[in-house]
Every structure is written in C-alpha cells, then in structure tokens.
Short mmCIF file of C-alpha atoms in Angstrom, two decimals:
data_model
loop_
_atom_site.label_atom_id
_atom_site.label_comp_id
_atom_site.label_asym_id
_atom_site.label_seq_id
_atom_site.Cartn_x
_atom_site.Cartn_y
_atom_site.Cartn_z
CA UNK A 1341 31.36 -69.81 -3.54
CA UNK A 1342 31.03 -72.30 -6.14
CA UNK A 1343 34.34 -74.37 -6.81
CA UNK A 1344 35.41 -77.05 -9.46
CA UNK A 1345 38.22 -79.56 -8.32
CA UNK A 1346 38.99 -81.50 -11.63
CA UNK A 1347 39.70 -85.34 -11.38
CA UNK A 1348 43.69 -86.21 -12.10
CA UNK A 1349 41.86 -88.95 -14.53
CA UNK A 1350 40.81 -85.59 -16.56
CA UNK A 1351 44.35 -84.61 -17.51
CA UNK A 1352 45.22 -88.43 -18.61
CA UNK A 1353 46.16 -88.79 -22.28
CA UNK A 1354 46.56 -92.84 -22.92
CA UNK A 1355 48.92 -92.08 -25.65
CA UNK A 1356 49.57 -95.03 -28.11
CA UNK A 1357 46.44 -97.01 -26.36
CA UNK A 1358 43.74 -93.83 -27.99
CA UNK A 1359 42.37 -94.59 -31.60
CA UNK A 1360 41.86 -91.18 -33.28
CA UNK A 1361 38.82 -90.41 -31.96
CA UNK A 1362 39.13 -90.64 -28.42
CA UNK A 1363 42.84 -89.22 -28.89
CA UNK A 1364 40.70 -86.12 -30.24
CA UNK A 1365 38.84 -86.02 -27.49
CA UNK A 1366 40.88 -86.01 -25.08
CA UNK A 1367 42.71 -82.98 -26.50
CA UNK A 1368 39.53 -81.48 -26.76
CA UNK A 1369 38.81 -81.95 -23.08
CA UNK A 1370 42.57 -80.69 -22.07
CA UNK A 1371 42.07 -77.17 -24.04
CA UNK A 1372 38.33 -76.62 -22.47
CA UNK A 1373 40.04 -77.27 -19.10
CA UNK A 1374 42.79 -74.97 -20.45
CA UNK A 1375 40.22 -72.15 -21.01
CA UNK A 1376 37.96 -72.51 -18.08
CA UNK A 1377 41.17 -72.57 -15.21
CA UNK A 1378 42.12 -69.51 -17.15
CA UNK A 1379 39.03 -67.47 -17.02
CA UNK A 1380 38.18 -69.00 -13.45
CA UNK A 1381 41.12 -69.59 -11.86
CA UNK A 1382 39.55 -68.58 -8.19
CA UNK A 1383 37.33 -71.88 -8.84
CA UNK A 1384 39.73 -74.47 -10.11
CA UNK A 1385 41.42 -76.86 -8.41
CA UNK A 1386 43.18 -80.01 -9.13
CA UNK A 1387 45.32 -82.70 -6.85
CA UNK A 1388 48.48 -81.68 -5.53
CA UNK A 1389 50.17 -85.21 -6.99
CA UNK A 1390 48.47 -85.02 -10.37
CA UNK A 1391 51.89 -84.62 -12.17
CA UNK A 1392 53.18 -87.27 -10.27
CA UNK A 1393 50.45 -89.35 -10.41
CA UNK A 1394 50.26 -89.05 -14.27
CA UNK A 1395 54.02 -89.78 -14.93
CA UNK A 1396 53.85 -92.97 -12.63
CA UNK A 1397 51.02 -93.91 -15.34
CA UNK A 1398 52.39 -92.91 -18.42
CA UNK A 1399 49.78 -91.07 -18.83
CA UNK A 1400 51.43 -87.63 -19.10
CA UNK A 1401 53.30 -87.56 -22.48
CA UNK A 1402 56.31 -85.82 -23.98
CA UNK A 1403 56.32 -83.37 -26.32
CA UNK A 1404 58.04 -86.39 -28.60
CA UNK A 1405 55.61 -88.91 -27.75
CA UNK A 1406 52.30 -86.53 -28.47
CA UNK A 1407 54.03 -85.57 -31.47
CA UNK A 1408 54.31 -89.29 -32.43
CA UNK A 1409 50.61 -90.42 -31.26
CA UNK A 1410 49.27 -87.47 -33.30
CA UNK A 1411 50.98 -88.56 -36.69
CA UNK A 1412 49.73 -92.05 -35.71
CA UNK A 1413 46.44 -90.83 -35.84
CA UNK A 1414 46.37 -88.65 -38.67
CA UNK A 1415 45.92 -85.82 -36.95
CA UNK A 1416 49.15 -83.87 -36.90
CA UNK A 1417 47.90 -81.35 -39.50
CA UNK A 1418 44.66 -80.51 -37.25
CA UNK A 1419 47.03 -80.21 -33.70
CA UNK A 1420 50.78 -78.71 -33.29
CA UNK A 1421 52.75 -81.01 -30.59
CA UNK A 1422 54.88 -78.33 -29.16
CA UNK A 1423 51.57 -75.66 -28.83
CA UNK A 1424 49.67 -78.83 -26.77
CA UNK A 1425 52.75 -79.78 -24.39
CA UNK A 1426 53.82 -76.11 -23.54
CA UNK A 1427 49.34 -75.83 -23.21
CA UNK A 1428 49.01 -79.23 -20.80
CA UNK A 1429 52.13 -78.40 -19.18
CA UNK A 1430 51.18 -74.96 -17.83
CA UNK A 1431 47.93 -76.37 -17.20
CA UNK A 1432 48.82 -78.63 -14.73
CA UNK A 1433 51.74 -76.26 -12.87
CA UNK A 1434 49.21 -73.45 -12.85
CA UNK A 1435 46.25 -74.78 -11.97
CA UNK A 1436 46.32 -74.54 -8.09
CA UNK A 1437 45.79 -77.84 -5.60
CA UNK A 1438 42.88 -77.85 -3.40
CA UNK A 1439 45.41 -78.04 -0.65
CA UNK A 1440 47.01 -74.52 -1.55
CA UNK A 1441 43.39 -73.14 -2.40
CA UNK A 1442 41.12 -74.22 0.23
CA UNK A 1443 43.52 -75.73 2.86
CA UNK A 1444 41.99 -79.97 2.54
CA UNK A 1445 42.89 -82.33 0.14
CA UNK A 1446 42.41 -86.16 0.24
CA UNK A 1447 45.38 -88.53 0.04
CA UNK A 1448 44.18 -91.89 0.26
CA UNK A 1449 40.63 -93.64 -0.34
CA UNK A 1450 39.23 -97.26 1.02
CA UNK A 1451 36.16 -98.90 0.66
CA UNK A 1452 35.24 -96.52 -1.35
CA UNK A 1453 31.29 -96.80 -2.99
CA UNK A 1454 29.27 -94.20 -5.83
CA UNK A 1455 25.77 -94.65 -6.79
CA UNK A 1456 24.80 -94.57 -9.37
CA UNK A 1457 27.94 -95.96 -10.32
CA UNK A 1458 30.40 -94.46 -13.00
CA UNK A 1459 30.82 -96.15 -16.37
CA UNK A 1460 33.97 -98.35 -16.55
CA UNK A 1461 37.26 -96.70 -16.11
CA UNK A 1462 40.68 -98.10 -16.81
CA UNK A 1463 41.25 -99.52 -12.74
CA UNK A 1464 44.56 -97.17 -12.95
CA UNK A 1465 42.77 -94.40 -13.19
CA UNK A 1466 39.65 -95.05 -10.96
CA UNK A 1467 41.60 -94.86 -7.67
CA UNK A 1468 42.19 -90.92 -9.31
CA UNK A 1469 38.44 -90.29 -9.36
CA UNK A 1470 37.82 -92.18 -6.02
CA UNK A 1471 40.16 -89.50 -4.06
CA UNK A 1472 38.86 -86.86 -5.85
CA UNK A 1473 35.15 -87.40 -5.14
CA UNK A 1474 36.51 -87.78 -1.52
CA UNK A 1475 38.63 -84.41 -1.66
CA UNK A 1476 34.95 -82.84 -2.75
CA UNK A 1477 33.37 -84.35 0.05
CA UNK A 1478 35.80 -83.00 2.39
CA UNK A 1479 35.74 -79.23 0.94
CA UNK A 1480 32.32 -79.73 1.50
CA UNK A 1481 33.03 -78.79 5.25
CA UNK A 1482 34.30 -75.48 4.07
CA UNK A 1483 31.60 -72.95 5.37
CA UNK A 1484 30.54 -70.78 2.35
CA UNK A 1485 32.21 -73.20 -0.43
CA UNK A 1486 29.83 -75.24 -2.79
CA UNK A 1487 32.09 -78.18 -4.68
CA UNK A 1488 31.78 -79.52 -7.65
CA UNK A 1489 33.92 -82.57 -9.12
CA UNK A 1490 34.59 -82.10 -12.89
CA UNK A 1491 34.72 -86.20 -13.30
CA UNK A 1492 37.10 -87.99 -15.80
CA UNK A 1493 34.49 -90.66 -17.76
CA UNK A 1494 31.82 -89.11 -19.39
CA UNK A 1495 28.74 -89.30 -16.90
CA UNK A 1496 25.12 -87.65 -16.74
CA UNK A 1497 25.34 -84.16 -14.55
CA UNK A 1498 23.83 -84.59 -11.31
CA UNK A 1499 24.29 -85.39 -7.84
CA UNK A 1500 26.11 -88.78 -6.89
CA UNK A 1501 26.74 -90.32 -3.38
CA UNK A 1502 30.24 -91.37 -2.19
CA UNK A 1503 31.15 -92.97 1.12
CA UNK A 1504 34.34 -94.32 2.00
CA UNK A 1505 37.40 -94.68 4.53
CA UNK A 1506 39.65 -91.57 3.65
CA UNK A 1507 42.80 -89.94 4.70
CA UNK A 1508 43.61 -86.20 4.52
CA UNK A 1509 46.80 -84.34 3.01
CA UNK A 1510 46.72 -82.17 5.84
CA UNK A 1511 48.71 -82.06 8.30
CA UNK A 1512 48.81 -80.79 12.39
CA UNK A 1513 50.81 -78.12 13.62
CA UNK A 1514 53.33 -81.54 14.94
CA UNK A 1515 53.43 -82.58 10.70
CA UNK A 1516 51.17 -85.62 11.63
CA UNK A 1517 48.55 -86.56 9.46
CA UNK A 1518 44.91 -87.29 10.72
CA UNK A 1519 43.90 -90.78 11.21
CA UNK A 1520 41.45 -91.98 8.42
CA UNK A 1521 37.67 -91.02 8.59
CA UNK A 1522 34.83 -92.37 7.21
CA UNK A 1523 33.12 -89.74 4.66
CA UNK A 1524 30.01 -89.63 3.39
CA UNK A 1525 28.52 -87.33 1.07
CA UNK A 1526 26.32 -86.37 -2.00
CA UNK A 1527 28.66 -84.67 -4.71
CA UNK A 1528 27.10 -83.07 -7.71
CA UNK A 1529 29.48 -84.50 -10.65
CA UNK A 1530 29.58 -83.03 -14.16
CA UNK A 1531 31.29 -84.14 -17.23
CA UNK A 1532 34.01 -83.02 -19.33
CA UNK A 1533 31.50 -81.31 -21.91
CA UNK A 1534 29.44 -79.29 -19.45
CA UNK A 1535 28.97 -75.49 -19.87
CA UNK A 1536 29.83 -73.10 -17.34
CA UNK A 1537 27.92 -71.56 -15.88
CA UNK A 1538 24.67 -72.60 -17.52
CA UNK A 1539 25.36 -76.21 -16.24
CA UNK A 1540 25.76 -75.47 -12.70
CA UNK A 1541 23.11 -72.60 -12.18
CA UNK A 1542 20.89 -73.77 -9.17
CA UNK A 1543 18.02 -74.19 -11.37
CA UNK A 1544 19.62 -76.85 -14.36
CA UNK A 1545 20.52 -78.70 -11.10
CA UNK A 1546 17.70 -78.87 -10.16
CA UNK A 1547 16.13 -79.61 -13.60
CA UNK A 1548 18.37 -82.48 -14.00
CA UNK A 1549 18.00 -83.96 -10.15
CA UNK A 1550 16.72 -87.60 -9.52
CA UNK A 1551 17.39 -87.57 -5.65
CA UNK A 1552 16.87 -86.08 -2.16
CA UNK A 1553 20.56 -84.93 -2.96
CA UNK A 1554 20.28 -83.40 -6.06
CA UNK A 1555 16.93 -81.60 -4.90
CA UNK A 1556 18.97 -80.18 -2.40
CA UNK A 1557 21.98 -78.67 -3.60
CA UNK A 1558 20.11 -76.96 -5.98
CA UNK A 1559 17.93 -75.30 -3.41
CA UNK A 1560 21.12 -74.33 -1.72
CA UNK A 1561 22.87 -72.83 -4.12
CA UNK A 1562 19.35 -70.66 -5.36
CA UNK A 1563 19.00 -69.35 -1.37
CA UNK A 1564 22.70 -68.53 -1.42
CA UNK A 1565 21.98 -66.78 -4.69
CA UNK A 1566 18.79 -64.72 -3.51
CA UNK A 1567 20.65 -63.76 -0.21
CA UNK A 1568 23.57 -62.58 -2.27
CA UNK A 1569 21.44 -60.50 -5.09
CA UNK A 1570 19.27 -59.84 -2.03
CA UNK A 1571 21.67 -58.52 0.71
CA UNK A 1572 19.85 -60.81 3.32
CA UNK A 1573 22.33 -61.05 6.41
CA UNK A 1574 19.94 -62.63 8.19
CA UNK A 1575 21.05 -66.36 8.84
CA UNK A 1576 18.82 -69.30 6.01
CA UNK A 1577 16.75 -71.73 6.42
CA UNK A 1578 18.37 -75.09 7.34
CA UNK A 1579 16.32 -77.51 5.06
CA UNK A 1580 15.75 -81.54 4.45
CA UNK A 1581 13.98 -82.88 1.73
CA UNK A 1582 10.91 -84.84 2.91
CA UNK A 1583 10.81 -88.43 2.14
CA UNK A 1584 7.54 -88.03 -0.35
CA UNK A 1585 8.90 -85.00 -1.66
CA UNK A 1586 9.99 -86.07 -5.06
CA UNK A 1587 7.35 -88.35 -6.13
CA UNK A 1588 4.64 -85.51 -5.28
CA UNK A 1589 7.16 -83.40 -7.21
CA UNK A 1590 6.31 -86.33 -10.10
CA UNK A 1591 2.57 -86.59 -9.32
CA UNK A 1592 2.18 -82.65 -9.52
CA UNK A 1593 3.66 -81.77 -13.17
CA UNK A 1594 6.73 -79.88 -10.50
CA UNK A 1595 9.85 -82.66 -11.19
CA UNK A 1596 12.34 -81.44 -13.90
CA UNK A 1597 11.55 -79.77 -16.76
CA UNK A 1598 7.80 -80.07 -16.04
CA UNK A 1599 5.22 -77.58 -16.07
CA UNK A 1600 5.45 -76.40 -12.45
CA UNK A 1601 9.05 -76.88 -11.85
CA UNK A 1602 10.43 -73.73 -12.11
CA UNK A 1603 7.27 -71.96 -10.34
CA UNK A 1604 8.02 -74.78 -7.06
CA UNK A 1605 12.05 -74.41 -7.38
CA UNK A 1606 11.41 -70.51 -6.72
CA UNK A 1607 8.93 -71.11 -3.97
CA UNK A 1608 11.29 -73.88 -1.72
CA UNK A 1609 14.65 -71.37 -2.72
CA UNK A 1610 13.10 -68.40 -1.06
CA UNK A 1611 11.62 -69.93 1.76
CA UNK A 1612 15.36 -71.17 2.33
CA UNK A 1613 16.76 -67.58 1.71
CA UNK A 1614 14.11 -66.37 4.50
CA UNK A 1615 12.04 -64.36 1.74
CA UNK A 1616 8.97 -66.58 1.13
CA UNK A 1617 6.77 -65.45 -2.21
CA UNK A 1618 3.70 -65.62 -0.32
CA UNK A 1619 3.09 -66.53 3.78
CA UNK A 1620 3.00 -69.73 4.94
CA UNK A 1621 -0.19 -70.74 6.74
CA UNK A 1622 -0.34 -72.60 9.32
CA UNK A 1623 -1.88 -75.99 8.72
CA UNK A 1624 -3.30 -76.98 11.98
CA UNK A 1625 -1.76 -80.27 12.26
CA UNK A 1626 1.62 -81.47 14.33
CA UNK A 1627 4.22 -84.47 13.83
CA UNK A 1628 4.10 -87.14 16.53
CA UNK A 1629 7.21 -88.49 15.75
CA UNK A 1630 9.22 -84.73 15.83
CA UNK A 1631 6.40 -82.08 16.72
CA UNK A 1632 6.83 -80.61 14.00
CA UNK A 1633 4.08 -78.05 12.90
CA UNK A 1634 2.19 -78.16 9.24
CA UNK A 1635 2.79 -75.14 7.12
CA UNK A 1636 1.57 -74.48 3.50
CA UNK A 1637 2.03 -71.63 0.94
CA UNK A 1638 1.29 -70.97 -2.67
CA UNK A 1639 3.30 -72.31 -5.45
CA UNK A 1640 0.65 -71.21 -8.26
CA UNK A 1641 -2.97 -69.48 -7.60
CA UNK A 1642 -4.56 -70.13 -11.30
CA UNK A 1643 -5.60 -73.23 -12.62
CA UNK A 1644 -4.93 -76.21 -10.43
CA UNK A 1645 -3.34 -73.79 -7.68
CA UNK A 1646 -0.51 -76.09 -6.52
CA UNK A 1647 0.51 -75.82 -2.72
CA UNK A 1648 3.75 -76.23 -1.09
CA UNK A 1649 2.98 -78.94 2.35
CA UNK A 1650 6.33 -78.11 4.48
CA UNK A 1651 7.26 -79.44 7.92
CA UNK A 1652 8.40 -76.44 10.42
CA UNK A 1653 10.98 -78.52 13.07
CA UNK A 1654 12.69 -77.06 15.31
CA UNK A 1655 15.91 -77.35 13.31
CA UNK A 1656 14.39 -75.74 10.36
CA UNK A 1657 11.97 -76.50 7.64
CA UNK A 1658 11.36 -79.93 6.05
CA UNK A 1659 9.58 -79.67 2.39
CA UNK A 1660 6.76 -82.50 2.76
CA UNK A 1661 4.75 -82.68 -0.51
CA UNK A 1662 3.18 -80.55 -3.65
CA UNK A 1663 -0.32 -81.26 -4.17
CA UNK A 1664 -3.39 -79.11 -5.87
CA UNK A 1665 -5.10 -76.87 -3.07
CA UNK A 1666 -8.15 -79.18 -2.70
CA UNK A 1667 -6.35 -82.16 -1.26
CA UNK A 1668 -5.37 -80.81 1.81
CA UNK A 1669 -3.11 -83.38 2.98
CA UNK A 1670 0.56 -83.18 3.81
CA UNK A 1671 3.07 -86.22 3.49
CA UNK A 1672 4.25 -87.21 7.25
CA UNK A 1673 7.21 -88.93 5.56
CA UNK A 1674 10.05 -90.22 7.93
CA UNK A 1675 11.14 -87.46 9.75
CA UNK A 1676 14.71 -88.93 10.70
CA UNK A 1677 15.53 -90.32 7.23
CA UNK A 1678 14.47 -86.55 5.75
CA UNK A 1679 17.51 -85.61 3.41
CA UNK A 1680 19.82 -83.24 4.55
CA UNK A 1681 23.42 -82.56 4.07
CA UNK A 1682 25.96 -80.03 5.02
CA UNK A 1683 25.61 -76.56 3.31
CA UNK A 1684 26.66 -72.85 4.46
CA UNK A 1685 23.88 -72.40 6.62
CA UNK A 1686 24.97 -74.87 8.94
CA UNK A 1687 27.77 -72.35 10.29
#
C-alpha cells in the first residue's frame, strides 16, 4: 500500500516572520493537507510530537495570533481566523501518527545526510524533516507498505537518499527503547504542490527519476500494480538496477519522457510482476564475477527494435542495458554495486 507520512515542518506557520505571500502559501499548503488526510486518511500519517514540536517553536499559532498575522498581511478579507484554527487544529489531532498507523516511528536523528540536498530550511525546522525522512526509511521495512515523505521546502519529486544514526519511538514489551541504528535508504520525496495520485503513479516516478533509486521504486510500485489488477499470487521478481542501466536508458531515446520510455517501463514492470510481454531469450553468455546468465526480450519490434539486456542471478533479475537489436551486447556492469533496495517482494 502506498502511504504519505507528512513532515512536522509541513504544518509550521512562521507567523509574524511570513510576508504575505509566503503567509498565503502556507495556508494554502495547510488546507490541501486538510483535504487529502480527509479523503485518504488510510494513507496519512504525521509525527506523534508534531503538536508539541510546533508549540516549542512557535510555530503553531492561536486563533488570536493568525487572526493578527492575517490583518498584517492584508489578507483577512480573503481567510476567516476562526474557520483556519478550528481547520489546522483538527488537522493535526486527526491525522493519525505513524506510530498508531503502522506501529514505527523515529524519535531521534544523527549524522544525518540527503542527496541531493534540500534547499535551505530554517535549522529549527530541519531536524523535523531529518526524522521524518528517517521515520520513511524505517516504514520502509513494513512488508507490503510503499512510503512516501510529503517534505516541508519546496523540492523537485523524486527519489532522495538519507543515511543516518536513528532512534525508534518504539518500544519492547520491558518499555525500553532500541538502541540507535544506522539507516540507510532511498525515499521518494514530493512537495507540498504535488497531485495525488497522478504524482505518485509508478510511471510519473519513473518519468521524473535521475537514479538507480528512483528507477526502482517505480518499477516496484508498477509490478505491485500488475499483480494486484492481475491476481498474480505467485511471489515477484526481486530486481537491481544494473550499473549501465540508466545511461543506455539515455543513449536509447528510453530515460524520462523520451520516446521509448513508457514502451521499456512496461517491459522491466512485468518482468518484475512475473508476466513478461514477450519471452526472454537466452543470450548465451554468463557473468564471471556472479554467474549470472544473459537474457534479452523485446521492448519494441518496429523501427529500431529496442531490446531489453537483463542479468538472471540467482537472487533474481538484474536489468543490464537497452540497446537496438543489432548491437548485441549486454552491459556486465558491477554486479555487487547493482541497485537494490528493500521492497515487498523481499518477504
């Protein structure tokens, strides 16, 4: 299942520091967040200290002080005061914690690293967005749950990686807390002015992907897809992303929005869902780092008839390269540096 936690930064309204434009904004962003916890309420999840957290940064206003920032600004003709507080108040007590929801939520974050990096954030805010890209990392361990972080700067939709010391919210049956972990993982981040669901169907992922990480969440969620329309119950395809894979993807017209792209999305997807287009052919050639065995299949069979190279390993299927079916050569990449990351077929 696809779910959205929502950074605490997203709920922050700066008050008296916001010029009318960003005030407007921000009140923007509060009753889209309003609408979309209200019509997917299965999917959204905040932090279980986001009304604390907020308070201890003024960043959560009174019904008084919104009233005041909003005459301040000129726009308390455009916005009522008391129809926003009693809105962002029942937002944030309604709006369920990833904790309640799914059982793991992130407390505390160290060391903590994203690339590509975020645009600047007030520093009171970005240890916010740090835990909550690590409480998506760690509901990424939830078999059958794909998360998504609904970040609190504006950013470009796609995949992002985080690592960092954490520490869970959890506790043992003896009401101790874990000892911290480090966490790695790639996180596909959206902004506050994405469209669900258009934004997060598999392929406008995959559209919009720029790395190994990207590429594969988007073939995740499209297998997941076909098996659900499908009613596969045979277990996927565990994949990896070859190390040449994207810039053959770039060489071949298939990166993007690019002629072949949707044709070679569809092909990798259903190989992953276990219900390949068209057979793949053995190639007649083996890995001597892995043993790995060649296989290729058809992505298109007019004009330059593009061919998908995979890798079959014996922990699943590596895609190698595209390339026109007259070169007959398949990318033997790095086999241990091959991108993979932790989806539901990994139960």
């Amino acid at each position: 299942m696809l779910a959205i936690h929502i950074d605490t930064a997203m709920f922050a309204i700066p008050g008296g520091s916001a010029g009318p434009s960003e005030l407007e904004d921000i009140l923007r962003r509060i009753l889209w967040l309003t609408e979309h916890a209200r019509h997917c309420p299965e999917r959204v999840t905040r932090a279980s200290n986001a009304s604390q957290e907020l308070y201890s940064r003024q960043e959560y206003p009174t019904r008084s002080e919104l009233k005041a920032w909003l005459e301040i600004c000129n726009l308390e003709h455009k916005y009522d005061a008391k129809t926003l507080t009693a809105v962002y108040t029942s937002l944030l007590e309604k709006t369920p914690s990833a904790l309640r929801t799914h059982g793991a939520e992130v407390a505390e974050t160290v060391d903590v690293e994203i690339a590509p990096a975020l645009p600047s954030q007030k520093q009171q805010l970005a240890q916010l967005t740090a835990n909550a890209f690590a409480t998506v990392a760690r509901l990424q361990k939830i078999p059958g749950l794909l998360p998504t972080l609904c970040c609190g700067v504006p950013s470009v939709i796609g995949a992002r990686n985080f690592s960092g010391k954490v520490r869970e919210l959890t506790e043992d049956a003896t009401g101790t807390r874990p000892s911290s972990e480090d966490i790695h993982a790639s996180i596909l981040c959206v902004g506050p002015d994405f469209h669900w669901p258009s934004h997060l169907s598999p392929l406008h992922i995959w559209q919009s992907a720029t790395s190994p990480a990207g590429i594969h969440l988007a073939l995740s969620l499209a297998a997941l897809q076909i098996r659900s329309e499908s009613g596969l119950k045979e277990r996927a395809t565990k994949h990896f992303i070859g190390t040449g894979f994207i810039e053959s993807l770039q060489r071949n017209q298939a990166h993007q929005s690019a002629k072949y792209s949707s044709a070679t999305f569809e092909a990798c997807a259903k190989i992953i869902a276990g219900c390949p287009k068209y057979d793949l052919a053995n190639f007649n050639e083996v890995r001597s780092s892995d043993g790995a065995e060649a296989v290729r299949t058809h992505i298109t069979k007019g004009g330059i008839a593009l061919r998908l190279m995979c890798w079959r390993r014996a922990d699943g299927i590596e895609f190698a390269n595209v390339g026109p079916k007259g070169e007959l050569m398949i990318c033997h990449g790095d086999s241990e540096n091959a991108f993979h990351q932790w989806t539901d077929f990994d139960r």
